[in-house]
Tab-separated table of C-alpha atoms in Angstrom:
chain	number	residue	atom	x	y	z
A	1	UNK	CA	86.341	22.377	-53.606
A	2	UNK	CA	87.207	21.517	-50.022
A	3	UNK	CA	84.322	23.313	-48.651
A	4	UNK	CA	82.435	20.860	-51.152
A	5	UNK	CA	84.112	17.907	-50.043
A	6	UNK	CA	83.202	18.618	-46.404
A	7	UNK	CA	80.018	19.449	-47.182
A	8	UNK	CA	79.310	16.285	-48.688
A	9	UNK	CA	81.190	14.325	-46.154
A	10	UNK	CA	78.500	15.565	-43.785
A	11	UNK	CA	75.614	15.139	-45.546
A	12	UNK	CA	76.307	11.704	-46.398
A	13	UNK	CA	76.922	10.947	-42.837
A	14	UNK	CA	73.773	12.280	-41.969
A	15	UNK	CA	70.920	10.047	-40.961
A	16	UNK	CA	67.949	11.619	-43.612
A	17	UNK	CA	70.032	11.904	-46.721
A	18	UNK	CA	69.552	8.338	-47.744
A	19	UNK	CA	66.191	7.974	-46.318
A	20	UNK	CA	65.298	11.233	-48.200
A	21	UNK	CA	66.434	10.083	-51.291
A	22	UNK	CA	64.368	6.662	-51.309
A	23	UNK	CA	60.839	8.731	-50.473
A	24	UNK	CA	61.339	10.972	-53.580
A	25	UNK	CA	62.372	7.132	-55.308
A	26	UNK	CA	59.040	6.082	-53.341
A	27	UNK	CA	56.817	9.162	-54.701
A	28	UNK	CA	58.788	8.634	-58.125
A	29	UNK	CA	57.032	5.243	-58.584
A	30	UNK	CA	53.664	5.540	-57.243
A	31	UNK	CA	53.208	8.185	-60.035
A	32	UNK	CA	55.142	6.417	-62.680
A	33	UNK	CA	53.116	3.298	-61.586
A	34	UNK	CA	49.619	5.333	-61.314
A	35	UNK	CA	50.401	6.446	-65.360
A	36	UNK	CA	51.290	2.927	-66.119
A	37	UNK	CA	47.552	1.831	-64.897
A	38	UNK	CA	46.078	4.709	-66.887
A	39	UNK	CA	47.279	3.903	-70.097
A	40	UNK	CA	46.537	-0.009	-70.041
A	41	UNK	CA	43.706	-2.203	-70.648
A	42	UNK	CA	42.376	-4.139	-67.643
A	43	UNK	CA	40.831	-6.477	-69.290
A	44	UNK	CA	42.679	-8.966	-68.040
A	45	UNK	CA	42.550	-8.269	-64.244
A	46	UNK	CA	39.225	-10.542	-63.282
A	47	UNK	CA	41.800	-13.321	-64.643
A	48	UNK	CA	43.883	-12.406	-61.550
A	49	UNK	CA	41.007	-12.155	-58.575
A	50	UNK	CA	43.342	-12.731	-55.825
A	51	UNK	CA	45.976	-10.467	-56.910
A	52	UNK	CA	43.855	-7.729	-58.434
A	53	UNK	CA	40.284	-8.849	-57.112
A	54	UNK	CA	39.767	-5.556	-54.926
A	55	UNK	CA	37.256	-2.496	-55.579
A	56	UNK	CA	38.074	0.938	-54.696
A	57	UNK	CA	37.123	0.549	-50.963
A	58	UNK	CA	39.460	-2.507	-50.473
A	59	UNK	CA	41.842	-0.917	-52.040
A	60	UNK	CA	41.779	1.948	-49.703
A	61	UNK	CA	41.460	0.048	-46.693
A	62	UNK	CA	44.402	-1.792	-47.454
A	63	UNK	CA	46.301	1.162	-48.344
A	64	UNK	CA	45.493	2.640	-45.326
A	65	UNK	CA	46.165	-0.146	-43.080
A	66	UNK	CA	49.931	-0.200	-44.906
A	67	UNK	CA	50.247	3.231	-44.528
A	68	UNK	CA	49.539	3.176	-40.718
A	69	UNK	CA	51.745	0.459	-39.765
A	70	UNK	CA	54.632	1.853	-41.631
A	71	UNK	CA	54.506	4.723	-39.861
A	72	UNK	CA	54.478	3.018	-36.525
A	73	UNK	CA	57.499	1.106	-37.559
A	74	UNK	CA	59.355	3.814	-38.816
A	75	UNK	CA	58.684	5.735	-35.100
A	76	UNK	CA	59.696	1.808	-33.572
A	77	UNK	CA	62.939	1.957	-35.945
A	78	UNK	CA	63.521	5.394	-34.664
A	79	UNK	CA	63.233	4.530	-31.252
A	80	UNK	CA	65.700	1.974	-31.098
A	81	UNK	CA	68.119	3.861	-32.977
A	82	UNK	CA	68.071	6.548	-30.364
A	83	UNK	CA	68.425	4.066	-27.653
A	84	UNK	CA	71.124	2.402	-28.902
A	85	UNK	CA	72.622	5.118	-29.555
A	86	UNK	CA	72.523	6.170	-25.990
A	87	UNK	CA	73.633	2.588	-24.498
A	88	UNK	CA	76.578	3.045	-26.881
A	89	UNK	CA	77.476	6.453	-26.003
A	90	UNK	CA	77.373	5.261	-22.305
A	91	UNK	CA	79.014	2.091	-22.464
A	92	UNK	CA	81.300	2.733	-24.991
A	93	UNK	CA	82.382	5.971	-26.031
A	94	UNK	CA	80.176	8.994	-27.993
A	95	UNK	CA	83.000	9.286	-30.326
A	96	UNK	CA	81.762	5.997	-32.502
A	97	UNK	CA	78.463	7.576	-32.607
A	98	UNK	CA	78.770	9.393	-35.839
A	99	UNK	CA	79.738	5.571	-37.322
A	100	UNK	CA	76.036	4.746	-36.271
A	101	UNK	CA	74.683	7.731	-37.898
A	102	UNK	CA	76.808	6.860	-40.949
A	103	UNK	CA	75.556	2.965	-41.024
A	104	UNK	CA	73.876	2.256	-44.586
A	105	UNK	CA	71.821	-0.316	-43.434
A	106	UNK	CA	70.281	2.083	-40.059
A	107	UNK	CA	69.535	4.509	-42.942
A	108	UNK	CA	67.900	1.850	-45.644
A	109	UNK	CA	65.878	0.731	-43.496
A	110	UNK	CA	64.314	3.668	-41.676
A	111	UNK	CA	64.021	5.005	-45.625
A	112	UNK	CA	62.363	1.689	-46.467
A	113	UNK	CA	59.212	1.892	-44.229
A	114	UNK	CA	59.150	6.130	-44.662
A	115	UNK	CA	58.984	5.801	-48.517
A	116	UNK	CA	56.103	2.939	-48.532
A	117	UNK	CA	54.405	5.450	-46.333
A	118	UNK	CA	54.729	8.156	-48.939
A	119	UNK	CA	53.852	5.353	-51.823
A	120	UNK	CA	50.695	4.645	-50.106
A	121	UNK	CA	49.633	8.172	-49.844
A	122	UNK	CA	50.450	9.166	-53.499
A	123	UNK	CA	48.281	6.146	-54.381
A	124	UNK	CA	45.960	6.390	-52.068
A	125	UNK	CA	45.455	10.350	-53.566
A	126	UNK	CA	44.200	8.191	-56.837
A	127	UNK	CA	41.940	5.739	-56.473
A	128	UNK	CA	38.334	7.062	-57.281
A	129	UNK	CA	35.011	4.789	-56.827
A	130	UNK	CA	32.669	4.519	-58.852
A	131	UNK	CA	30.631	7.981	-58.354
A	132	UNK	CA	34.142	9.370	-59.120
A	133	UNK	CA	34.440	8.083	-62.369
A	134	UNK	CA	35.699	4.269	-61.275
A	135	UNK	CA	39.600	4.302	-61.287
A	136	UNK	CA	41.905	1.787	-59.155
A	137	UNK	CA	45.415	1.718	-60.295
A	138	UNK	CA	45.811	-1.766	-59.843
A	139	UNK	CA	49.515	-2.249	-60.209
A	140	UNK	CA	49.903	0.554	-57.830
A	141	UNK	CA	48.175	-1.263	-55.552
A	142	UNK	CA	49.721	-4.843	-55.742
A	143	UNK	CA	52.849	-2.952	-55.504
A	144	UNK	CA	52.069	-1.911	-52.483
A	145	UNK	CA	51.212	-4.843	-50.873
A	146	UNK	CA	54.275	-6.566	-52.348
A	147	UNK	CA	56.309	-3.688	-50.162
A	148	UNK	CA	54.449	-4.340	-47.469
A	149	UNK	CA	55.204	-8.157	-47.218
A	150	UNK	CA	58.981	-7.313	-47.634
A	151	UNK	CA	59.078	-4.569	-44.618
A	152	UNK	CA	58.479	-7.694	-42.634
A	153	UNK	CA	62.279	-9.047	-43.397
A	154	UNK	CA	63.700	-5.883	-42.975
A	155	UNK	CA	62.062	-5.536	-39.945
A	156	UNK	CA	63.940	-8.693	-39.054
A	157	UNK	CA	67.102	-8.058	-40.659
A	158	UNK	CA	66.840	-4.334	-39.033
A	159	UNK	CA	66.732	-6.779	-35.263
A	160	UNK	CA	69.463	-8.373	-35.831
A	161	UNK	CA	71.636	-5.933	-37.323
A	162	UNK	CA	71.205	-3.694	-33.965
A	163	UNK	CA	72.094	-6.780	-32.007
A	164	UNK	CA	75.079	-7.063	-33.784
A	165	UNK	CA	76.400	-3.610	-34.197
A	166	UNK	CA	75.904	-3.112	-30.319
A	167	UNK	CA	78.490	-5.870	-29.483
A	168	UNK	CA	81.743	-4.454	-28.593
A	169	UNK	CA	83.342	-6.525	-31.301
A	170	UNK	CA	81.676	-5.175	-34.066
A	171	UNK	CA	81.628	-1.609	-33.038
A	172	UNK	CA	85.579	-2.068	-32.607
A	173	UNK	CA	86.146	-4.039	-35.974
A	174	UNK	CA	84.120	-1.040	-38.084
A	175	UNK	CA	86.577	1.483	-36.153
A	176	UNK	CA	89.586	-0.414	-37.093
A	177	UNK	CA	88.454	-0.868	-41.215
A	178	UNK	CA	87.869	2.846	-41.308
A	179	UNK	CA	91.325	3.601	-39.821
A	180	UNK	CA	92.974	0.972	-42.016
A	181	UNK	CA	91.208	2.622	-45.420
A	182	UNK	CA	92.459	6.068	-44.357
A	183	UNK	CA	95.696	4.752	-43.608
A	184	UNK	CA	95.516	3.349	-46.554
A	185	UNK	CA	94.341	6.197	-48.233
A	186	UNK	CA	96.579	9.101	-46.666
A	187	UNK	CA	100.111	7.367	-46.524
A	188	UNK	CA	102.302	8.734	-48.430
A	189	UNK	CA	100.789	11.832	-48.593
A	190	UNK	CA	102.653	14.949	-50.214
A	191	UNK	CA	101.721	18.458	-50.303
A	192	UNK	CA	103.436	19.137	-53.524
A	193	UNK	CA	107.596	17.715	-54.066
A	194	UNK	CA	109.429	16.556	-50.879
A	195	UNK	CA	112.404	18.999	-50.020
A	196	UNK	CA	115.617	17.750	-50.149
A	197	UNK	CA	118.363	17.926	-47.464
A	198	UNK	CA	119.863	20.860	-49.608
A	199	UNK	CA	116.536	22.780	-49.108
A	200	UNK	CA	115.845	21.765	-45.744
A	201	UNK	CA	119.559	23.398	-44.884
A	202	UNK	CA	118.510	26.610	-47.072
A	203	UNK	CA	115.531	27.109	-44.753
A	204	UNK	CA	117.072	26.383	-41.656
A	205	UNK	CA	119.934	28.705	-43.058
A	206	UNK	CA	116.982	31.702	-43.599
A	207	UNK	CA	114.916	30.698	-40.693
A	208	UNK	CA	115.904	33.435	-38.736
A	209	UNK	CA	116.094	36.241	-41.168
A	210	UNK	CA	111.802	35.050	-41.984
A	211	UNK	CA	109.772	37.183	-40.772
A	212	UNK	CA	106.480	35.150	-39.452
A	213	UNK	CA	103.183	37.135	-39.753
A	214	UNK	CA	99.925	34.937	-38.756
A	215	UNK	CA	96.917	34.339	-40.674
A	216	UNK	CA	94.075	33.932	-38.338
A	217	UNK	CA	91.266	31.973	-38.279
A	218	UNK	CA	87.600	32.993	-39.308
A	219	UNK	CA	86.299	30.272	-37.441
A	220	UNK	CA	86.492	27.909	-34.584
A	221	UNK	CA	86.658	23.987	-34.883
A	222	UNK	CA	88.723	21.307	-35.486
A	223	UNK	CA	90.016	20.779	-38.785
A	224	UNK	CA	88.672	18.133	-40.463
A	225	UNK	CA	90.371	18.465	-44.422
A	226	UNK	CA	92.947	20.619	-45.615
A	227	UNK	CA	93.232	21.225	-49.274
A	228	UNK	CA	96.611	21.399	-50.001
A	229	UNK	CA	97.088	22.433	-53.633
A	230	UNK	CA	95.638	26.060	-51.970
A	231	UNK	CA	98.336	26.179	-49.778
A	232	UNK	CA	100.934	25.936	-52.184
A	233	UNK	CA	99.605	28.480	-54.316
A	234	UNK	CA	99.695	30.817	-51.773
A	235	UNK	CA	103.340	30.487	-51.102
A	236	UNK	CA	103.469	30.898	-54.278
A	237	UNK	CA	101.974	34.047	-55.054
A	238	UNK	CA	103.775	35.552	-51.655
A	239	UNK	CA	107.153	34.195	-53.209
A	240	UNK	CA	107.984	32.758	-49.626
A	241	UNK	CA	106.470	30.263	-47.634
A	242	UNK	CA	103.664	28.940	-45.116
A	243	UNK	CA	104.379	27.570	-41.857
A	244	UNK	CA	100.959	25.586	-40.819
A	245	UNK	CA	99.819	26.496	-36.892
A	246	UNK	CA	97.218	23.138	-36.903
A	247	UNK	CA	97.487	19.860	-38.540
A	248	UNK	CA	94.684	17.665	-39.672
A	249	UNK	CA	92.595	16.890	-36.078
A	250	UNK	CA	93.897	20.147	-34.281
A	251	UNK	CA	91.484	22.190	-32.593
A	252	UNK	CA	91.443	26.229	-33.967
A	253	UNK	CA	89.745	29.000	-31.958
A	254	UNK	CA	88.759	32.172	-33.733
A	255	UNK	CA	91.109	34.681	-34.446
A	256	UNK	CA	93.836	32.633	-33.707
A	257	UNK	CA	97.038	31.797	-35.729
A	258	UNK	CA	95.577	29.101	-38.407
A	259	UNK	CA	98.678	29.942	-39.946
A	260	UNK	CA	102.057	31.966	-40.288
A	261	UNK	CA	103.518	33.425	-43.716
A	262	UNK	CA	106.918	34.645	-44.985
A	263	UNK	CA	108.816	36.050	-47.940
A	264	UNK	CA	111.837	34.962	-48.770
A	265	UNK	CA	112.931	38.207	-49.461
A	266	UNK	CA	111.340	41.340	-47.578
A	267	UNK	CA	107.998	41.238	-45.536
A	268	UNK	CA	104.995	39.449	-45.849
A	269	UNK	CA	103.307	43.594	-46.096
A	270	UNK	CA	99.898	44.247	-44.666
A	271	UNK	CA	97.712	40.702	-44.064
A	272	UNK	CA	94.583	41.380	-47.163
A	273	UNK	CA	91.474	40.371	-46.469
A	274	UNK	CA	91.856	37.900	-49.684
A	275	UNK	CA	94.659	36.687	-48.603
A	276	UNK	CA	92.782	35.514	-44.812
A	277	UNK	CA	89.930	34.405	-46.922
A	278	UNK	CA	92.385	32.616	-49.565
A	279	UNK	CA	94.037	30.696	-46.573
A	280	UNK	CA	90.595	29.707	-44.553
A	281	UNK	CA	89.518	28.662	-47.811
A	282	UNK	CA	91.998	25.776	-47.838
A	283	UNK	CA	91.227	24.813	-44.156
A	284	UNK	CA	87.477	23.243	-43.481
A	285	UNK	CA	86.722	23.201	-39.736
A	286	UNK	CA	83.444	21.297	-37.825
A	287	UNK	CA	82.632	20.596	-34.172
A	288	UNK	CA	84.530	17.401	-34.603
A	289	UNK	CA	87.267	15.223	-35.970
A	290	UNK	CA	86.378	12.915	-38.845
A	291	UNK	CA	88.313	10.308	-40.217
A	292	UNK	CA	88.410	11.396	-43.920
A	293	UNK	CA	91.695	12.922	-43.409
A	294	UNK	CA	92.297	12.112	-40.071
A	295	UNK	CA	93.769	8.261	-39.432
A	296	UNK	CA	94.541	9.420	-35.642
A	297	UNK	CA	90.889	9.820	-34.774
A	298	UNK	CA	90.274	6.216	-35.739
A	299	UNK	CA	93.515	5.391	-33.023
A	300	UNK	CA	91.136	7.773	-30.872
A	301	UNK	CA	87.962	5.868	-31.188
A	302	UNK	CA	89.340	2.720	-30.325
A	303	UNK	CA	91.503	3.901	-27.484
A	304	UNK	CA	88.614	5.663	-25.901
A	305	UNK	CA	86.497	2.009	-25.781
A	306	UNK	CA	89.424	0.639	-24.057
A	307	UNK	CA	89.441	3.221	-21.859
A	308	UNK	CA	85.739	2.912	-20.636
A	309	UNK	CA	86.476	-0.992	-20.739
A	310	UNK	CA	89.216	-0.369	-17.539
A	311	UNK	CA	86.963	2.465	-15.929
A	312	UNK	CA	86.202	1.128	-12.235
A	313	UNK	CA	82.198	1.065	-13.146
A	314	UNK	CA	82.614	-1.485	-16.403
A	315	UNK	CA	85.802	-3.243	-15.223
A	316	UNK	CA	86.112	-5.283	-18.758
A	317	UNK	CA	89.425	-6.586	-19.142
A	318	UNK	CA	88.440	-8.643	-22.420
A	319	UNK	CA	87.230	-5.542	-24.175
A	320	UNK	CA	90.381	-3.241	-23.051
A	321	UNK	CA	92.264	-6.531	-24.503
A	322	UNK	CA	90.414	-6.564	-28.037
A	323	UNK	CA	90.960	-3.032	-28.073
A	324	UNK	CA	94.760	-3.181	-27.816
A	325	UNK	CA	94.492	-6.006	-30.498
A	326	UNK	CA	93.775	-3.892	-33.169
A	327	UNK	CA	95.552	-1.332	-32.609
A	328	UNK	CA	98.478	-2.992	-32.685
A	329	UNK	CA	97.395	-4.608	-35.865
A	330	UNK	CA	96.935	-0.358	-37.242
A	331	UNK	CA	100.407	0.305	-36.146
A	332	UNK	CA	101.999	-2.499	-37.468
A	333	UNK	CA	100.080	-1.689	-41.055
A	334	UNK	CA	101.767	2.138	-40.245
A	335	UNK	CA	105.314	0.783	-39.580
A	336	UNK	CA	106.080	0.096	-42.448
A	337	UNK	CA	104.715	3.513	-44.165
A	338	UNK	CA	106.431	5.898	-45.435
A	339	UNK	CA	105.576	9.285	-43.459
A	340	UNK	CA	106.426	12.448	-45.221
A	341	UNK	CA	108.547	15.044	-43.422
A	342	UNK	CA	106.925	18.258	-42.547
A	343	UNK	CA	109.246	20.574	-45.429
A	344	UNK	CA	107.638	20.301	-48.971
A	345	UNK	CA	108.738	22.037	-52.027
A	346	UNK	CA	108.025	24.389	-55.091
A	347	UNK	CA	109.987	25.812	-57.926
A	348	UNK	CA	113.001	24.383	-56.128
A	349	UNK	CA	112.153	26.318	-52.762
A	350	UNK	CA	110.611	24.863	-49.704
A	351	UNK	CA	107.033	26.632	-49.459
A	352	UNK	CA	105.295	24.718	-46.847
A	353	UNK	CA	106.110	23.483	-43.230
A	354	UNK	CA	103.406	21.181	-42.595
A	355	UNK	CA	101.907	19.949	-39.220
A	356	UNK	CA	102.429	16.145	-39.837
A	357	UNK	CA	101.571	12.801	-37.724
A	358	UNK	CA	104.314	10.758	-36.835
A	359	UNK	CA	104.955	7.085	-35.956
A	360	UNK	CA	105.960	8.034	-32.731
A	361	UNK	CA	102.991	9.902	-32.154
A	362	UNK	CA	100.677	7.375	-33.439
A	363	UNK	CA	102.567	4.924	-30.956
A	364	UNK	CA	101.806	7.474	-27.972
A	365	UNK	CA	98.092	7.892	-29.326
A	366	UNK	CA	97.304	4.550	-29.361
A	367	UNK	CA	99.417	3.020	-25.761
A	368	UNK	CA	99.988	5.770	-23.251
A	369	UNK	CA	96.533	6.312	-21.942
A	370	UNK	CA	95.701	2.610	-22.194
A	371	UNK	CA	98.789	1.994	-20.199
A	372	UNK	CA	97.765	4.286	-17.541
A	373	UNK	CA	94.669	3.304	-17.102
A	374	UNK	CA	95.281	-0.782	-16.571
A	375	UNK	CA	97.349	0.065	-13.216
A	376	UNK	CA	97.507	-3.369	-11.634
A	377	UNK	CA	96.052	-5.568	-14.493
A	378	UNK	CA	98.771	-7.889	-15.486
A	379	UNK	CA	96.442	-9.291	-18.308
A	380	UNK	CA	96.556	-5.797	-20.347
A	381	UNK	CA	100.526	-5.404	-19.289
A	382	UNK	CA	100.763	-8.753	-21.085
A	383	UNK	CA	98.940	-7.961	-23.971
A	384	UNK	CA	100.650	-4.636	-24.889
A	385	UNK	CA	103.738	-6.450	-24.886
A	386	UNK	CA	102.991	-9.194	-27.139
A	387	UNK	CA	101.172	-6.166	-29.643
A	388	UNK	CA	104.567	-4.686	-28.884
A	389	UNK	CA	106.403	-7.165	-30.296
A	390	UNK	CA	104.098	-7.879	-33.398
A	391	UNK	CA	104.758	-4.359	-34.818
A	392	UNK	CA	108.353	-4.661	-33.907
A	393	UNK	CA	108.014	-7.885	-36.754
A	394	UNK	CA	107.445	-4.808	-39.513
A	395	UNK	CA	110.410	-3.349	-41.234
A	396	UNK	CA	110.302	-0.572	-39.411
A	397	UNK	CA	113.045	2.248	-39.076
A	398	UNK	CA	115.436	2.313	-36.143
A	399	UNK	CA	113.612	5.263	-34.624
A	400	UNK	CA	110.146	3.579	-35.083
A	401	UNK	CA	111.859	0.558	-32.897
A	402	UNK	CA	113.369	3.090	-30.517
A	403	UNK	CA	109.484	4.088	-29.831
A	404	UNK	CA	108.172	0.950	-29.142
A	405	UNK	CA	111.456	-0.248	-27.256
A	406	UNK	CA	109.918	3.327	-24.900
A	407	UNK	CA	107.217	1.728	-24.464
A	408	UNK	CA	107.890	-1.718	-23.188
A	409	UNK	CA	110.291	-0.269	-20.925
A	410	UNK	CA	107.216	1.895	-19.508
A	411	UNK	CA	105.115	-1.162	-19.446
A	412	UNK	CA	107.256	-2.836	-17.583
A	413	UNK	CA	107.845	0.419	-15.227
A	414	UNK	CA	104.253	0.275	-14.989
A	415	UNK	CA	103.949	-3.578	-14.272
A	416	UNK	CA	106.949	-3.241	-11.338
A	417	UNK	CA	104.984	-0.159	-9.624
A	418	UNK	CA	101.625	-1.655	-9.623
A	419	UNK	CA	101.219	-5.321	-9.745
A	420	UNK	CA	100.059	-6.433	-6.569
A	421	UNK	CA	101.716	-10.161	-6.501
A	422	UNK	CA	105.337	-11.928	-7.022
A	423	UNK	CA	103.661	-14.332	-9.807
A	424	UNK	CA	102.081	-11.047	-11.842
A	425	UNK	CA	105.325	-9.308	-11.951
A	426	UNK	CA	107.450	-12.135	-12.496
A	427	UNK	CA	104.694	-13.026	-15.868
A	428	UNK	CA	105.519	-9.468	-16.922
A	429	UNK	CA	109.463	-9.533	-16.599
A	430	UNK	CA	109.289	-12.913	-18.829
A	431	UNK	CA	107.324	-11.493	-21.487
A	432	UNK	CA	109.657	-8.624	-21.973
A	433	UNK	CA	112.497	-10.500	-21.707
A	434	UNK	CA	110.865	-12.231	-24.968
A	435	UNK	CA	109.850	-9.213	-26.804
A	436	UNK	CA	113.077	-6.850	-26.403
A	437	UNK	CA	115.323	-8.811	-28.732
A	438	UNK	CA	112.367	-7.790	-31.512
A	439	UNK	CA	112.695	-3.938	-30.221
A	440	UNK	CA	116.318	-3.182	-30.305
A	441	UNK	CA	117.882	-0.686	-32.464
């Protein structure tokens, strides 16, 4: 089932499953259409000459003439896609490039003008003149020319949706509503019944007498789902517990340690090929992090725009700024979460040590390369501060202050070391003076 699930992720991500889908919709209707014309009277068509007044020959020519130019449009559609999607790579940051890829309206519309090309061939595969016994499914036809007339506004709409999706606004915004469904989605998350203190001293208690034997990997990748329900019965069937080596985003190499398993009482005995195969089963690894399961790759997505926004060749304070505005607004939706500790129970043992995110480590994610990177801009300094002080509003824990109290006082570190003038530094030192009150524990 996860292997499913990631399989499907994938495919629907993918830039010809849509577009396949509408051509066999496309071919699906010609014919249904072609059958329709077959078994009606015409009768009434010369009643109709401008919308059925054409023989065979117009028909074809028109046909034809659709079929060409929606096929040159598809290749145009194509084309900018590909160059947009190297002006975003470049200017941005490639890691937003499967969200492009993923866009329902980039893959309706290169669908649209593929499946009338298909339509017009299937159609074009029936008409017959009259030395071929006479037959021009008319309906077909008008249908045709009906799709034709509506590619025009979606060639427009496809304009100005690329226009749009290019800006640094948008392409942030769609970044920051995928993180905030998965967020949304993956908090809490359990792997079976939280452990209690009591169990968390047990295992702490037998930690040393456990004897760890790893489970490697049978592939390399980053892990992009974990099904957890596969874990637990595992540790159930070994009677002991499994200690996980990579949590959702981490990178696995082959034959490494995915993870490590114990018995609560004796040894773990000789590592079974089922029980490798059992294990990988539960993990599903790809050349890169998705979002699915994965809210930290959203922080990544954005942080990496801001990043390119402060290189020295882009220089773009306002995007860096934008950047940093919503990712405080994703950490202030996490402070307030609920984040499950990394012991989870069983039958009234502890069977799992998870690899789990963290506040902190969200907090980290999102600020400490961004912070780095705006040496001497006072305008970013400011900005972090005042996010700062927004999640600090949440009803956070103590500790989740304690981590955002770290990094003000780095800020400001920052701010002291780097600022070039009095005026910058002094801006700084006010605006923390404001925001600390917000941040203590």
């Amino acid at each position: 089932m996860n292997r499913l699930r990631a399989l499907w992720q994938n495919v629907n991500a993918s830039l010809w499953f849509v577009p396949t889908l509408m051509v066999a919709g496309a071919i699906a209707l010609a014919f249904a259409l072609v059958f329709l014309d077959a078994g009606i009277s015409h009768d009434w068509l010369p009643d109709y000459p401008l919308l059925f007044g054409a023989g065979a020959d117009g028909a074809r020519g028109m046909l034809t003439a659709i079929a060409g130019s929606m096929v040159t449009v598809a290749a145009l559609i194509f084309s900018l896609t590909l160059s947009t999607l190297a002006q975003v790579s470049s200017q941005y940051t490639s890691r937003v490039l499967r969200n492009f890829m993923r866009d329902r309206a980039n893959q309706t519309v290169l669908g649209f003008f593929v499946s009338i090309f298909a339509y017009c061939l299937i159609v074009l595969r029936t008409i017959r003149g009259g030395d071929e016994g006479g037959f021009i499914p008319s309906l077909a036809v008008l249908m045709g020319l009906v799709l034709a007339l509506v590619s025009i506004g979606v060639l427009i709409f496809f304009i100005h949706h690329m226009a749009t999706a290019i800006q640094a606004s948008t392409i942030i915004r769609h970044a920051t509503e995928e993180t905030h469904a998965a967020i949304t989605r993956l908090f809490p998350d359990q792997l079976g019944e939280e452990a209690d203190p009591q169990q968390a001293r047990d295992l702490l208690q037998q930690a040393g007498k456990l004897r760890w034997q790893p489970v490697p990997a049978q592939g390399t990748g980053y892990v992009q789902s974990l099904d957890e329900e596969g874990l637990l019965v595992v540790a159930r069937q070994l009677a002991g517990v499994v200690r996980m080596e990579h949590g959702i985003g981490g990178f696995v190499a082959r034959s490494t340690a995915l993870v490590s398993v114990a018995r609560y009482e004796g040894t773990a005995g000789a590592l079974t090929e089922e029980l490798t195969a059992q294990v990988n089963a539960c993990f599903s690894l790809g050349r890169q992090r998705t979002i699915e399961q994965d809210a930290g790759f959203g922080l990544r997505q954005i942080v990496d725009i801001a990043l390119k926004a402060l290189s020295p060749g882009i220089n773009d304070t306002t995007t860096a700024i934008i950047c940093v505005d919503h990712l405080g607004a994703l950490l202030a939706q996490l402070a307030d979460r609920r984040f499950e500790g990394p012991l989870r129970a069983d039958q009234q043992r502890v069977r799992i040590i998870a690899v789990r995110p963290t506040f902190e480590k969200y907090v980290a994610t999102a600020f400490d390369q961004i912070r780095l990177s705006a040496d001497g801009n006072a305008a970013v300094y400011l900005r972090l501060l005042t996010t700062l002080a927004t999640i600090g509003q949440r009803n956070g824990t103590a500790e989740r202050r304690r981590a955002l109290r770290q990094q003000a006082d780095l800020i400001a570190e920052a701010a002291r070391r780097t600022l070039p003038t009095d005026y910058e530094r002094e801006q700084v030192r006010q605006r923390l003076e404001e925001v600390l009150p917000g941040l203590n524990t």
